[in-house]
Amino acid sequence: MAARADARSRALQARAVELTPGGVHSNVRLTGPSVFFERGKGAWLWDADGNDYVDYLLGQGPNFLGHAHDDVITAVDAAMRRGGVFGSQHVLENEAGELFLDSIGWADRVRFCVSGTEADQAALRLARAVTGRTKIIRFEGHYHGWLDNVLIKTVDGVTGPASAGQSAHQLDDSIILGFNDAEALAAVLAERGAEVAAVILEPMMCNSGAILPVDGYLQRVRELCTEHGAMLIFDEVITGFRLALGGAAERFGVTPDLAVYGKAMAGGWPVAALAGRAEPMARFAADVNHSGTFNSSVPACAAVSAAITVLRQEPPYQRIEEHGTRLMDGLRKLGADHDLPLRVQGLPAAFHVGFGAGDGPVRDYAGLTALDLHRYADLVPILVDHGIWVAPRGIWYVSAAHGDSELTAVLERLDAALTAAERG
Ligand SMILES: Cc1ncc(COP(=O)(O)O)c(C=O)c1O
């Protein structure tokens, strides 16, 4: 295969670093190859040098319907022509709220905002207000945004701040436990339950390893929260609308007290949401502040309604399940064919690819870091060179737009990439 053209991407990157630190506007993009894209449609991307990529990153998740979905574009375009934000309510808000709440099924009220980071903050503030307590229990490897009071990293079993300049003291109210260990949670709640406002978690640990909850774990977390009067917050920014229309709560049959959504809910548009039952959520209309100039903007509401309508009228879940299953199996077979210890785990809509010995699924962050994560990260530039767009951290997302031709393309490209990697 001819080397991928990249002159224009390289020139754009050279200019970008003169304009913005690292040439990127989000630190997550500092890892991996610097590709400048020109456009995306469906499951495909085209870069500034004319190369095509079959996309399994989906912009880190939001393009669950595929890029530039016609219904979302039409709705957002029509909405924008009537204005964007009015400093007041507008006529598209109720439809978006109704469709959203009907879809997730368990909540009475929703607040829309712009990013998952801020929706998580609103959830934590509300939980503290409702319970009158301050401590938050959360878990290694789970991501709840980039702000000081939630950004953590675990190195050699010790968890602490993840960024220079981060006030470590802001983590004082966090109690950080291992995922999938209900007994550790039970022990902490038995001792300190009266201080705990909330337990927050990704119901499936998508950000680190696409790790599923073990059988009965989420049910036990639910019971423990109820027993100790702590609010259970599901961070469904990745799982919401992806694992099922009703997200992880529906898929795993466990109902939280509050849940945070983002990414897949709006066809690629920047929208997030916090949902909950009427009584706690009423505090936002009383004494708990949650604000934002761009919350529930006209195009955002149009995008939410359009995307959710597509998900309800043409549910893609079965197709995604089949595509993702065939892709996961194909990856495993290619690993075996190339004699590589490739590990694939998770669900077809969101799975993790890495290298490491052993067969069973990884259950927690310690298990994930025991894998050879560097080896996969080193493979990613070769995958990108062969026209597969994925991220170094190993997550693969499948969209409603992935079909047979994408499956054929990605498996052929993977085979060629693994052959190139072997040659070194
Ligand atoms: C589980 C989870 N929560 C919160 C966030 C933060 O969302 P945002 O990047 O929209 O601020 C993310 C982002 O990836 C996420 O995966």
Tab-separated table of C-alpha atoms and ligand atoms in Angstrom:
chain	number	residue	atom	x	y	z
A	1	MET	CA	0.000	0.000	0.000
A	2	ALA	CA	1.300	3.468	-0.903
A	3	ALA	CA	2.191	5.689	2.034
A	4	ARG	CA	-0.713	7.847	3.099
A	5	ALA	CA	-0.461	11.445	1.845
A	6	ASP	CA	-0.194	13.824	4.788
A	7	ALA	CA	1.477	17.016	3.491
A	8	ARG	CA	-1.576	19.186	4.100
A	9	SER	CA	-2.267	17.764	7.560
A	10	ARG	CA	1.377	18.368	8.493
A	11	ALA	CA	1.273	21.960	7.210
A	12	LEU	CA	-1.973	22.594	9.098
A	13	GLN	CA	-0.480	21.115	12.270
A	14	ALA	CA	2.621	23.310	11.916
A	15	ARG	CA	0.353	26.362	11.781
A	16	ALA	CA	-1.983	25.077	14.501
A	17	VAL	CA	0.780	24.878	17.104
A	18	GLU	CA	1.388	28.594	16.507
A	19	LEU	CA	-2.249	29.296	17.325
A	20	THR	CA	-3.176	26.922	20.133
A	21	PRO	CA	-1.132	24.888	22.660
A	22	GLY	CA	-0.169	21.551	21.147
A	23	GLY	CA	-2.235	22.424	18.094
A	24	VAL	CA	-5.345	21.003	19.770
A	25	HIS	CA	-8.345	22.434	21.616
A	26	SER	CA	-8.867	19.451	23.930
A	27	ASN	CA	-6.026	17.668	25.724
A	28	VAL	CA	-7.466	14.265	24.860
A	29	ARG	CA	-6.350	14.994	21.280
A	30	LEU	CA	-2.696	15.400	22.269
A	31	THR	CA	-2.340	11.622	22.074
A	32	GLY	CA	-2.425	9.920	18.701
A	33	PRO	CA	-1.686	11.086	15.170
A	34	SER	CA	-2.452	14.716	14.176
A	35	VAL	CA	-4.875	14.352	11.301
A	36	PHE	CA	-6.835	17.342	10.007
A	37	PHE	CA	-10.221	16.241	8.764
A	38	GLU	CA	-12.182	18.021	6.104
A	39	ARG	CA	-15.503	16.228	6.387
A	40	GLY	CA	-17.416	13.231	7.668
A	41	LYS	CA	-20.491	11.429	6.359
A	42	GLY	CA	-22.046	8.308	7.835
A	43	ALA	CA	-19.279	6.042	9.140
A	44	TRP	CA	-16.545	7.696	7.036
A	45	LEU	CA	-14.125	10.584	7.393
A	46	TRP	CA	-11.991	12.353	4.793
A	47	ASP	CA	-8.870	14.259	5.740
A	48	ALA	CA	-7.302	17.379	4.260
A	49	ASP	CA	-5.054	15.236	2.031
A	50	GLY	CA	-7.983	13.307	0.551
A	51	ASN	CA	-7.478	10.054	2.521
A	52	ASP	CA	-10.577	8.195	3.696
A	53	TYR	CA	-11.024	6.532	7.065
A	54	VAL	CA	-13.624	4.151	8.365
A	55	ASP	CA	-14.471	5.794	11.675
A	56	TYR	CA	-14.744	3.813	14.903
A	57	LEU	CA	-14.137	6.773	17.220
A	58	LEU	CA	-17.215	8.810	16.261
A	59	GLY	CA	-15.773	12.039	17.651
A	60	GLN	CA	-15.315	10.214	21.028
A	61	GLY	CA	-18.925	9.041	20.851
A	62	PRO	CA	-21.381	11.741	19.762
A	63	ASN	CA	-21.818	10.604	16.141
A	64	PHE	CA	-23.907	7.623	17.136
A	65	LEU	CA	-26.140	8.129	14.088
A	66	GLY	CA	-23.072	8.580	11.868
A	67	HIS	CA	-21.634	11.896	10.738
A	68	ALA	CA	-23.850	14.602	9.261
A	69	HIS	CA	-27.126	12.715	9.568
A	70	ASP	CA	-29.612	14.272	7.123
A	71	ASP	CA	-32.504	14.554	9.608
A	72	VAL	CA	-30.325	16.262	12.218
A	73	ILE	CA	-28.875	18.689	9.659
A	74	THR	CA	-32.322	19.574	8.318
A	75	ALA	CA	-33.727	20.146	11.816
A	76	VAL	CA	-30.753	22.203	13.035
A	77	ASP	CA	-30.650	24.254	9.837
A	78	ALA	CA	-34.358	25.102	10.063
A	79	ALA	CA	-34.053	25.907	13.766
A	80	MET	CA	-31.007	28.160	13.356
A	81	ARG	CA	-32.931	30.292	10.881
A	82	ARG	CA	-35.255	31.242	13.728
A	83	GLY	CA	-32.424	32.328	16.007
A	84	GLY	CA	-30.138	30.529	18.422
A	85	VAL	CA	-30.572	31.651	21.995
A	86	PHE	CA	-33.025	34.133	23.498
A	87	GLY	CA	-32.284	34.342	27.229
A	88	SER	CA	-35.675	32.753	27.727
A	89	GLN	CA	-37.648	29.647	26.872
A	90	HIS	CA	-38.499	28.803	23.274
A	91	VAL	CA	-41.013	26.644	21.508
A	92	LEU	CA	-38.728	23.660	20.728
A	93	GLU	CA	-37.776	22.979	24.358
A	94	ASN	CA	-40.829	20.998	25.445
A	95	GLU	CA	-40.695	18.577	22.526
A	96	ALA	CA	-37.014	17.854	23.227
A	97	GLY	CA	-37.746	17.387	26.945
A	98	GLU	CA	-40.701	15.066	26.278
A	99	LEU	CA	-38.837	12.918	23.776
A	100	PHE	CA	-35.834	12.714	26.080
A	101	LEU	CA	-37.811	11.752	29.197
A	102	ASP	CA	-40.073	9.296	27.336
A	103	SER	CA	-36.976	7.593	25.970
A	104	ILE	CA	-35.051	7.114	29.184
A	105	GLY	CA	-38.270	6.102	30.889
A	106	TRP	CA	-37.466	6.405	34.599
A	107	ALA	CA	-37.070	10.169	35.208
A	108	ASP	CA	-39.631	12.975	35.591
A	109	ARG	CA	-37.493	16.038	34.907
A	110	VAL	CA	-34.540	17.014	32.736
A	111	ARG	CA	-32.163	19.962	32.593
A	112	PHE	CA	-30.291	20.418	29.301
A	113	CYS	CA	-26.811	21.927	29.179
A	114	VAL	CA	-23.804	21.880	26.858
A	115	SER	CA	-21.192	19.435	28.171
A	116	GLY	CA	-21.068	16.272	30.226
A	117	THR	CA	-18.532	17.920	32.519
A	118	GLU	CA	-20.986	20.562	33.672
A	119	ALA	CA	-23.935	18.158	33.881
A	120	ASP	CA	-21.850	16.021	36.256
A	121	GLN	CA	-21.158	19.105	38.372
A	122	ALA	CA	-24.873	19.896	38.532
A	123	ALA	CA	-25.573	16.317	39.635
A	124	LEU	CA	-22.989	16.451	42.434
A	125	ARG	CA	-24.216	19.832	43.654
A	126	LEU	CA	-27.817	18.653	43.659
A	127	ALA	CA	-26.929	15.468	45.558
A	128	ARG	CA	-25.153	17.509	48.225
A	129	ALA	CA	-28.099	19.882	48.528
A	130	VAL	CA	-30.645	17.085	48.780
A	131	THR	CA	-28.746	14.999	51.331
A	132	GLY	CA	-27.062	17.788	53.290
A	133	ARG	CA	-23.851	15.689	53.083
A	134	THR	CA	-20.550	16.384	51.348
A	135	LYS	CA	-18.652	13.182	50.520
A	136	ILE	CA	-18.820	11.604	47.088
A	137	ILE	CA	-17.894	7.976	46.450
A	138	ARG	CA	-16.505	7.292	42.990
A	139	PHE	CA	-14.303	4.764	41.247
A	140	GLU	CA	-10.823	4.340	39.759
A	141	GLY	CA	-10.762	4.707	35.982
A	142	HIS	CA	-14.151	6.470	35.749
A	143	TYR	CA	-14.197	9.887	34.087
A	144	HIS	CA	-16.626	12.605	35.124
A	145	GLY	CA	-15.114	15.619	33.353
A	146	TRP	CA	-11.932	17.623	33.537
A	147	LEU	CA	-12.627	19.922	36.521
A	148	ASP	CA	-10.600	20.004	39.738
A	149	ASN	CA	-13.056	18.143	41.977
A	150	VAL	CA	-13.432	15.139	39.668
A	151	LEU	CA	-10.260	14.715	37.600
A	152	ILE	CA	-8.212	11.791	38.909
A	153	LYS	CA	-5.579	9.364	37.790
A	154	THR	CA	-4.313	6.206	39.409
A	155	VAL	CA	-0.602	5.480	39.231
A	156	ASP	CA	0.850	2.398	40.933
A	157	GLY	CA	-2.364	1.950	42.903
A	158	VAL	CA	-2.377	5.528	44.234
A	159	THR	CA	-5.143	7.836	43.038
A	160	GLY	CA	-4.754	11.604	43.003
A	161	PRO	CA	-4.969	14.735	40.833
A	162	ALA	CA	-4.341	14.172	37.137
A	163	SER	CA	-3.199	17.634	36.067
A	164	ALA	CA	-0.635	20.208	37.035
A	165	GLY	CA	-2.398	23.205	38.524
A	166	GLN	CA	-5.230	21.091	39.873
A	167	SER	CA	-6.118	21.867	43.458
A	168	ALA	CA	-5.544	18.524	45.212
A	169	HIS	CA	-7.575	19.808	48.122
A	170	GLN	CA	-10.655	19.728	45.897
A	171	LEU	CA	-10.490	15.945	45.951
A	172	ASP	CA	-10.782	15.912	49.764
A	173	ASP	CA	-14.470	15.129	49.559
A	174	SER	CA	-13.947	12.170	47.234
A	175	ILE	CA	-13.676	8.605	48.433
A	176	ILE	CA	-12.224	6.571	45.585
A	177	LEU	CA	-12.824	2.832	45.372
A	178	GLY	CA	-12.275	0.022	42.870
A	179	PHE	CA	-15.081	-0.707	40.376
A	180	ASN	CA	-16.978	-4.007	40.606
A	181	ASP	CA	-16.163	-4.469	44.294
A	182	ALA	CA	-19.499	-4.221	46.085
A	183	GLU	CA	-18.039	-5.347	49.378
A	184	ALA	CA	-15.555	-2.452	49.455
A	185	LEU	CA	-18.453	-0.066	48.871
A	186	ALA	CA	-20.516	-1.769	51.575
A	187	ALA	CA	-17.642	-1.455	54.047
A	188	VAL	CA	-17.115	2.264	53.406
A	189	LEU	CA	-20.825	3.002	53.589
A	190	ALA	CA	-21.136	1.025	56.826
A	191	GLU	CA	-18.446	3.222	58.360
A	192	ARG	CA	-19.073	6.612	56.744
A	193	GLY	CA	-22.507	6.369	55.135
A	194	ALA	CA	-23.856	9.343	57.085
A	195	GLU	CA	-21.325	11.611	55.320
A	196	VAL	CA	-21.942	10.354	51.784
A	197	ALA	CA	-24.077	12.500	49.475
A	198	ALA	CA	-23.685	10.379	46.364
A	199	VAL	CA	-22.145	7.393	44.679
A	200	ILE	CA	-21.314	8.312	41.090
A	201	LEU	CA	-20.189	5.851	38.455
A	202	GLU	CA	-20.156	4.957	34.797
A	203	PRO	CA	-22.533	1.971	34.939
A	204	MET	CA	-20.251	0.360	32.359
A	205	MET	CA	-16.692	1.638	32.727
A	206	CYS	CA	-16.357	2.746	29.108
A	207	ASN	CA	-13.612	5.308	29.648
A	208	SER	CA	-11.152	2.719	30.891
A	209	GLY	CA	-11.335	-0.632	29.192
A	210	ALA	CA	-15.073	-0.885	28.336
A	211	ILE	CA	-15.441	-2.884	31.540
A	212	LEU	CA	-18.881	-4.334	32.207
A	213	PRO	CA	-20.423	-4.403	35.671
A	214	VAL	CA	-20.208	-7.960	37.024
A	215	ASP	CA	-23.528	-9.738	37.574
A	216	GLY	CA	-25.464	-8.209	40.451
A	217	TYR	CA	-22.985	-5.379	41.057
A	218	LEU	CA	-25.177	-2.458	39.988
A	219	GLN	CA	-28.153	-3.973	41.829
A	220	ARG	CA	-26.050	-4.184	45.008
A	221	VAL	CA	-24.798	-0.589	44.572
A	222	ARG	CA	-28.442	0.475	44.211
A	223	GLU	CA	-29.419	-1.360	47.424
A	224	LEU	CA	-26.494	0.084	49.362
A	225	CYS	CA	-27.267	3.650	48.272
A	226	THR	CA	-30.895	3.254	49.285
A	227	GLU	CA	-29.914	1.709	52.629
A	228	HIS	CA	-27.508	4.543	53.468
A	229	GLY	CA	-29.497	7.459	52.008
A	230	ALA	CA	-26.841	8.309	49.381
A	231	MET	CA	-27.977	9.337	45.908
A	232	LEU	CA	-26.980	6.983	43.105
A	233	ILE	CA	-25.761	8.938	40.069
A	234	PHE	CA	-25.230	7.112	36.789
A	235	ASP	CA	-22.837	8.948	34.498
A	236	GLU	CA	-24.403	7.887	31.211
A	237	VAL	CA	-22.491	10.369	29.055
A	238	ILE	CA	-21.195	7.425	26.986
A	239	THR	CA	-23.782	4.727	27.733
A	240	GLY	CA	-26.900	6.920	27.415
A	241	PHE	CA	-28.894	6.282	24.211
A	242	ARG	CA	-26.049	3.953	23.120
A	243	LEU	CA	-26.470	0.729	25.101
A	244	ALA	CA	-30.237	1.046	24.645
A	245	LEU	CA	-32.657	3.920	24.090
A	246	GLY	CA	-32.890	4.062	27.890
A	247	GLY	CA	-29.108	3.718	28.256
A	248	ALA	CA	-27.383	1.579	30.857
A	249	ALA	CA	-30.298	1.970	33.288
A	250	GLU	CA	-32.491	0.093	30.801
A	251	ARG	CA	-29.813	-2.343	29.643
A	252	PHE	CA	-28.821	-3.424	33.154
A	253	GLY	CA	-32.252	-2.945	34.764
A	254	VAL	CA	-31.114	-0.618	37.551
A	255	THR	CA	-32.618	2.810	38.189
A	256	PRO	CA	-30.426	5.620	39.557
A	257	ASP	CA	-31.614	8.690	41.461
A	258	LEU	CA	-29.927	11.038	38.998
A	259	ALA	CA	-28.247	10.445	35.659
A	260	VAL	CA	-26.087	12.494	33.349
A	261	TYR	CA	-26.293	12.157	29.553
A	262	GLY	CA	-24.399	13.606	26.581
A	263	LYS	CA	-22.734	12.426	23.370
A	264	ALA	CA	-25.187	10.040	21.609
A	265	MET	CA	-28.314	12.022	22.518
A	266	ALA	CA	-28.048	14.779	19.908
A	267	GLY	CA	-26.658	13.453	16.615
A	268	GLY	CA	-23.241	15.088	17.074
A	269	TRP	CA	-24.490	18.405	18.447
A	270	PRO	CA	-22.999	19.597	21.787
A	271	VAL	CA	-25.757	18.836	24.290
A	272	ALA	CA	-25.749	17.178	27.691
A	273	ALA	CA	-28.468	16.621	30.250
A	274	LEU	CA	-29.159	15.846	33.869
A	275	ALA	CA	-32.269	13.811	34.654
A	276	GLY	CA	-33.965	12.747	37.851
A	277	ARG	CA	-37.200	12.378	39.703
A	278	ALA	CA	-39.399	15.417	40.253
A	279	GLU	CA	-38.686	15.947	43.938
A	280	PRO	CA	-34.897	16.276	43.957
A	281	MET	CA	-34.872	18.069	40.607
A	282	ALA	CA	-37.311	20.671	42.016
A	283	ARG	CA	-34.403	22.023	44.039
A	284	PHE	CA	-33.116	23.626	40.803
A	285	ALA	CA	-36.223	25.798	40.838
A	286	ALA	CA	-35.667	26.671	44.503
A	287	ASP	CA	-32.182	26.941	45.998
A	288	VAL	CA	-29.703	25.002	43.809
A	289	ASN	CA	-28.067	27.002	41.040
A	290	HIS	CA	-27.568	25.451	37.630
A	291	SER	CA	-27.137	27.958	34.816
A	292	GLY	CA	-25.696	28.392	31.335
A	293	THR	CA	-26.085	30.881	28.498
A	294	PHE	CA	-26.273	28.162	25.862
A	295	ASN	CA	-28.376	25.630	27.819
A	296	SER	CA	-31.272	24.331	25.687
A	297	SER	CA	-30.368	26.571	22.748
A	298	VAL	CA	-32.673	26.418	19.733
A	299	PRO	CA	-30.344	24.275	17.575
A	300	ALA	CA	-29.519	22.034	20.536
A	301	CYS	CA	-33.186	21.260	21.147
A	302	ALA	CA	-33.758	20.697	17.432
A	303	ALA	CA	-30.809	18.294	17.373
A	304	VAL	CA	-32.049	16.399	20.456
A	305	SER	CA	-35.547	16.005	18.997
A	306	ALA	CA	-34.283	14.976	15.563
A	307	ALA	CA	-31.728	12.483	16.888
A	308	ILE	CA	-34.090	10.873	19.391
A	309	THR	CA	-36.845	10.682	16.771
A	310	VAL	CA	-34.503	8.744	14.477
A	311	LEU	CA	-33.513	6.443	17.343
A	312	ARG	CA	-37.200	5.768	18.114
A	313	GLN	CA	-38.469	5.409	14.555
A	314	GLU	CA	-35.572	3.372	13.167
A	315	PRO	CA	-33.949	1.801	16.244
A	316	PRO	CA	-30.367	0.911	15.250
A	317	TYR	CA	-29.637	-1.174	18.336
A	318	GLN	CA	-30.017	-4.630	16.789
A	319	ARG	CA	-27.902	-3.671	13.758
A	320	ILE	CA	-25.202	-2.161	15.976
A	321	GLU	CA	-25.204	-5.267	18.132
A	322	GLU	CA	-24.694	-7.465	15.038
A	323	HIS	CA	-22.057	-5.244	13.441
A	324	GLY	CA	-20.119	-4.844	16.671
A	325	THR	CA	-20.262	-8.574	17.420
A	326	ARG	CA	-18.920	-9.447	13.947
A	327	LEU	CA	-16.221	-6.802	14.298
A	328	MET	CA	-15.168	-7.999	17.758
A	329	ASP	CA	-15.018	-11.584	16.440
A	330	GLY	CA	-13.101	-10.392	13.360
A	331	LEU	CA	-10.554	-8.593	15.535
A	332	ARG	CA	-10.059	-11.701	17.660
A	333	LYS	CA	-9.603	-13.861	14.551
A	334	LEU	CA	-7.096	-11.418	13.046
A	335	GLY	CA	-5.218	-11.409	16.344
A	336	ALA	CA	-5.032	-15.229	16.221
A	337	ASP	CA	-4.085	-15.239	12.500
A	338	HIS	CA	-1.250	-12.812	13.179
A	339	ASP	CA	-0.261	-14.618	16.366
A	340	LEU	CA	-0.877	-11.532	18.479
A	341	PRO	CA	-2.284	-11.475	22.042
A	342	LEU	CA	-5.079	-9.099	20.993
A	343	ARG	CA	-7.803	-8.739	23.627
A	344	VAL	CA	-11.261	-7.436	22.820
A	345	GLN	CA	-13.873	-6.832	25.512
A	346	GLY	CA	-17.006	-4.847	26.170
A	347	LEU	CA	-20.290	-4.612	24.296
A	348	PRO	CA	-20.710	-4.387	20.517
A	349	ALA	CA	-21.673	-0.691	20.724
A	350	ALA	CA	-18.570	0.216	22.767
A	351	PHE	CA	-15.639	-2.121	23.203
A	352	HIS	CA	-11.958	-2.042	24.077
A	353	VAL	CA	-9.026	-3.413	22.133
A	354	GLY	CA	-5.680	-4.008	23.801
A	355	PHE	CA	-2.821	-6.441	24.104
A	356	GLY	CA	-2.284	-8.791	27.011
A	357	ALA	CA	-2.176	-12.373	28.167
A	358	GLY	CA	-5.094	-14.228	29.720
A	359	ASP	CA	-8.604	-14.977	28.531
A	360	GLY	CA	-11.130	-13.692	31.044
A	361	PRO	CA	-12.516	-10.189	30.888
A	362	VAL	CA	-10.773	-7.451	32.855
A	363	ARG	CA	-12.952	-6.400	35.804
A	364	ASP	CA	-11.366	-3.227	37.154
A	365	TYR	CA	-8.806	-0.482	36.590
A	366	ALA	CA	-5.938	-2.484	38.103
A	367	GLY	CA	-6.688	-5.286	35.631
A	368	LEU	CA	-6.756	-2.834	32.766
A	369	THR	CA	-3.382	-1.326	33.614
A	370	ALA	CA	-1.900	-4.839	33.773
A	371	LEU	CA	-2.503	-5.034	29.990
A	372	ASP	CA	0.130	-3.826	27.533
A	373	LEU	CA	-1.617	-0.526	26.793
A	374	HIS	CA	1.494	0.987	25.190
A	375	ARG	CA	1.647	-1.737	22.590
A	376	TYR	CA	-1.869	-0.918	21.410
A	377	ALA	CA	-1.159	2.834	21.484
A	378	ASP	CA	1.889	2.155	19.286
A	379	LEU	CA	-0.294	0.255	16.827
A	380	VAL	CA	-2.784	3.111	16.422
A	381	PRO	CA	-0.669	5.282	14.060
A	382	ILE	CA	-0.356	2.217	11.803
A	383	LEU	CA	-4.132	1.695	11.903
A	384	VAL	CA	-4.611	5.365	11.055
A	385	ASP	CA	-2.114	5.051	8.191
A	386	HIS	CA	-4.300	2.245	6.857
A	387	GLY	CA	-7.481	4.302	7.003
A	388	ILE	CA	-8.970	3.228	10.342
A	389	TRP	CA	-9.796	6.100	12.695
A	390	VAL	CA	-9.517	5.010	16.333
A	391	ALA	CA	-7.962	6.393	19.528
A	392	PRO	CA	-4.825	5.219	21.358
A	393	ARG	CA	-6.756	4.445	24.544
A	394	GLY	CA	-8.378	1.444	22.895
A	395	ILE	CA	-12.075	2.352	22.802
A	396	TRP	CA	-14.000	1.487	19.628
A	397	TYR	CA	-17.532	2.805	19.031
A	398	VAL	CA	-20.016	1.443	16.477
A	399	SER	CA	-22.665	3.744	14.979
A	400	ALA	CA	-26.009	3.317	13.258
A	401	ALA	CA	-24.230	4.086	9.975
A	402	HIS	CA	-21.829	1.124	10.083
A	403	GLY	CA	-22.875	-1.616	7.663
A	404	ASP	CA	-21.456	-4.508	5.673
A	405	SER	CA	-19.209	-2.380	3.463
A	406	GLU	CA	-17.607	-0.757	6.514
A	407	LEU	CA	-17.096	-4.167	8.094
A	408	THR	CA	-15.400	-5.504	4.978
A	409	ALA	CA	-13.260	-2.362	4.715
A	410	VAL	CA	-12.156	-2.321	8.340
A	411	LEU	CA	-11.258	-6.024	8.427
A	412	GLU	CA	-9.212	-5.759	5.198
A	413	ARG	CA	-7.471	-2.638	6.469
A	414	LEU	CA	-6.806	-4.230	9.853
A	415	ASP	CA	-5.244	-7.255	8.210
A	416	ALA	CA	-2.970	-5.017	6.146
A	417	ALA	CA	-2.109	-2.876	9.189
A	418	LEU	CA	-1.210	-5.877	11.341
A	419	THR	CA	0.973	-7.219	8.516
A	420	ALA	CA	2.703	-3.821	8.294
A	421	ALA	CA	3.159	-3.771	12.095
A	422	GLU	CA	4.808	-7.215	11.964
A	423	ARG	CA	7.275	-5.947	9.376
A	424	GLY	CA	8.092	-3.139	11.819
B	1	LIG	C1	-18.524	9.234	31.349
B	1	LIG	C2	-18.198	10.660	30.994
B	1	LIG	N1	-18.619	11.637	31.812
B	1	LIG	C3	-18.366	12.936	31.548
B	1	LIG	C4	-17.675	13.302	30.422
B	1	LIG	C5	-17.410	14.742	30.140
B	1	LIG	O1	-18.182	15.140	29.052
B	1	LIG	P1	-17.730	16.397	28.155
B	1	LIG	O2	-16.482	16.001	27.443
B	1	LIG	O3	-18.907	16.610	27.244
B	1	LIG	O4	-17.519	17.528	29.088
B	1	LIG	C6	-17.221	12.318	29.541
B	1	LIG	C7	-16.458	12.679	28.338
B	1	LIG	O5	-15.902	11.878	27.639
B	1	LIG	C8	-17.482	10.961	29.835
B	1	LIG	O6	-17.054	9.977	29.043
